[in-house]
Structures are given as C-alpha cells and as structure tokens.
C-alpha positions as a LaTeX table, in Angstrom:
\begin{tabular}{lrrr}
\hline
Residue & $x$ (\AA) & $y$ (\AA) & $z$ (\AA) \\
\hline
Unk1 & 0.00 & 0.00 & 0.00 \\
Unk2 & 1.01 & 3.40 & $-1.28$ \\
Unk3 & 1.55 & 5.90 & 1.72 \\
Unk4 & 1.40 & 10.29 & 1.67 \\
Unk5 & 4.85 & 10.21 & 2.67 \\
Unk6 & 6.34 & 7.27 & $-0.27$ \\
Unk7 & 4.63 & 9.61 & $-2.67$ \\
Unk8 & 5.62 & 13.03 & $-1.10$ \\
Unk9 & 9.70 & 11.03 & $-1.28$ \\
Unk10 & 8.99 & 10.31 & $-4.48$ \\
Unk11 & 8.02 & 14.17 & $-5.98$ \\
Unk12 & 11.14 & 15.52 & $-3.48$ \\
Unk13 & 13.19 & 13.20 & $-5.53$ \\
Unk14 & 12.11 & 14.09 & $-8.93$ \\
Unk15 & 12.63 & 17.81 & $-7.79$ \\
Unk16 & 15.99 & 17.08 & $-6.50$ \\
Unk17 & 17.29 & 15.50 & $-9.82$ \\
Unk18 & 16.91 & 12.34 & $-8.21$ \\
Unk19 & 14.31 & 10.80 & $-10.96$ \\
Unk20 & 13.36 & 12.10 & $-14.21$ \\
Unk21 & 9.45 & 12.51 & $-15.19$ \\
Unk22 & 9.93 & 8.80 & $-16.65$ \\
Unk23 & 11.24 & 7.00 & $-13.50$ \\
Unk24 & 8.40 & 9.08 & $-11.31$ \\
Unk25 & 5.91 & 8.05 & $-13.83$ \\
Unk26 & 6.51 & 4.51 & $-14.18$ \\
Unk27 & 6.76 & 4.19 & $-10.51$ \\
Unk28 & 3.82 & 5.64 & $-9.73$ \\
Unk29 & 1.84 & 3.78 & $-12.64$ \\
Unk30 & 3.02 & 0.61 & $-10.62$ \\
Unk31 & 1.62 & 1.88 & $-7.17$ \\
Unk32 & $-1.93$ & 3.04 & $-8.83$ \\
Unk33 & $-2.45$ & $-0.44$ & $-10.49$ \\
Unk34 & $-0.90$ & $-2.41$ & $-7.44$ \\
Unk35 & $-3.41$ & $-0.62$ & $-5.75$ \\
Unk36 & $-6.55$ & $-1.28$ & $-8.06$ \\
Unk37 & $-5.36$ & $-4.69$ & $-8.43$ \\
Unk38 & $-4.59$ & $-5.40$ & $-4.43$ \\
Unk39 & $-8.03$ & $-3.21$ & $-4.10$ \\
Unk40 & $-6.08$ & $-2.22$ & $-0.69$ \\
Unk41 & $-8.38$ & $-0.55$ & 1.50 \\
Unk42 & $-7.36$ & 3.29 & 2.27 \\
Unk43 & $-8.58$ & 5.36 & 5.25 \\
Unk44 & $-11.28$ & 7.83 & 4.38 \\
Unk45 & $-8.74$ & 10.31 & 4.67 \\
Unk46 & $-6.91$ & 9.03 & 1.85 \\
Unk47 & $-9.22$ & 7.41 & 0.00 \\
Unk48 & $-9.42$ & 10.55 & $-2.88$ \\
Unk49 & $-6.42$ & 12.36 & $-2.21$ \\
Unk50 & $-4.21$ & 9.17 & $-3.30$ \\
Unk51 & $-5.36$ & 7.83 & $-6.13$ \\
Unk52 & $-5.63$ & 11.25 & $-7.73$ \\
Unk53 & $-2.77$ & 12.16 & $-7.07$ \\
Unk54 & $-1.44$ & 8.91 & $-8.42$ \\
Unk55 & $-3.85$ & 9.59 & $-11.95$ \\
Unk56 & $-1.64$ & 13.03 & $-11.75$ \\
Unk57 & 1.61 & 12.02 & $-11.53$ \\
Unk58 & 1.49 & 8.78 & $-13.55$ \\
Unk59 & 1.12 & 10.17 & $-17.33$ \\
Unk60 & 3.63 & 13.10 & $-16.40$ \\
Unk61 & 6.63 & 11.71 & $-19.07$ \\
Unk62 & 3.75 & 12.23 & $-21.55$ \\
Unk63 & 4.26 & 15.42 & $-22.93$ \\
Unk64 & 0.92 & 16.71 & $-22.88$ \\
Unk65 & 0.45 & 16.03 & $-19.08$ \\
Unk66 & 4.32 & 17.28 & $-17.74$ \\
Unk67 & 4.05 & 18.72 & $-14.74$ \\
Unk68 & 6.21 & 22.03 & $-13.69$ \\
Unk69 & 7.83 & 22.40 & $-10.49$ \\
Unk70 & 5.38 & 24.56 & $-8.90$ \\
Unk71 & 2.46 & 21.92 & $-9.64$ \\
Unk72 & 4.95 & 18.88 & $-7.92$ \\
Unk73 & 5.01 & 21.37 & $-4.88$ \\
Unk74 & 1.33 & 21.72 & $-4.82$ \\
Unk75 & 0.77 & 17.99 & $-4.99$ \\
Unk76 & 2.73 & 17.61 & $-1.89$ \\
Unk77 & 0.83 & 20.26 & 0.12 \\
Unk78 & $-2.02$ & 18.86 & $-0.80$ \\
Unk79 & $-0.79$ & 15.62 & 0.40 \\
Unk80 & 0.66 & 17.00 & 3.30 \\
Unk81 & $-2.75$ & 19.51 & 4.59 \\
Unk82 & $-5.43$ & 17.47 & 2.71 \\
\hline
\end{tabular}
C-alpha cells in the first residue's frame, strides 16, 4: 500500500534530480495499479487524495500532461494539509 509520505519522497526526488518525469511516472503507474489490483483498503482520509494524485503524476513523461515544479510542490501540500 502506497503511503502520503512514499509519494511526497517520491516528488522531493524528482525535484531534487533524483528521478526524471519517466522514472516518477513509471513508478507511480506501478503503485496506482498495485493498488486497483490489491483493491487495498485506504482510510477515508486518503481514500481521494491518493489515487488522484497517483492519476496526476502517472502520465507526467507524456508530454501533454508534464508537470512544472510549482504543480509537484502543490501535490505535496495537498498531500501534506489534505
């Protein structure tokens, strides 16, 4: 199961240099099916914030859905204050 903070390490390292859009991408297209698949049971309080932020993130190396900095940052307050 996918946690806040796994994803939030996972953005910090893309904006570090740490992965490119690809590696974030595939790596979060693994958690969102694992989790479809596993049909893992989230709190309520995650229940919406994670998968969409998964659906986000995971078509980001796709041109037409790259994400700038400043939207990474505001994925991880949301994930942090949500």
């Amino acid at each position: 199961m996918v946690t806040r903070s796994e994803i939030i390490s996972h953005i910090e390292a893309r904006l570090s240099g740490m992965l490119n859009d690809e590696q974030l991408a595939s790596w979060t297209f693994d958690q969102f099916y694992d989790m479809e698949l596993h049909e893992a049971g989230l709190s309520p309080d995650d229940a919406t914030i994670i998968p969409a932020i998964l659906d986000t993130l995971m078509f980001m190396d796709d041109p037409a859905f790259a994400l700038d900095e400043a939207i990474l940052r505001d994925l991880i307050t949301q994930l942090k204050y949500a």
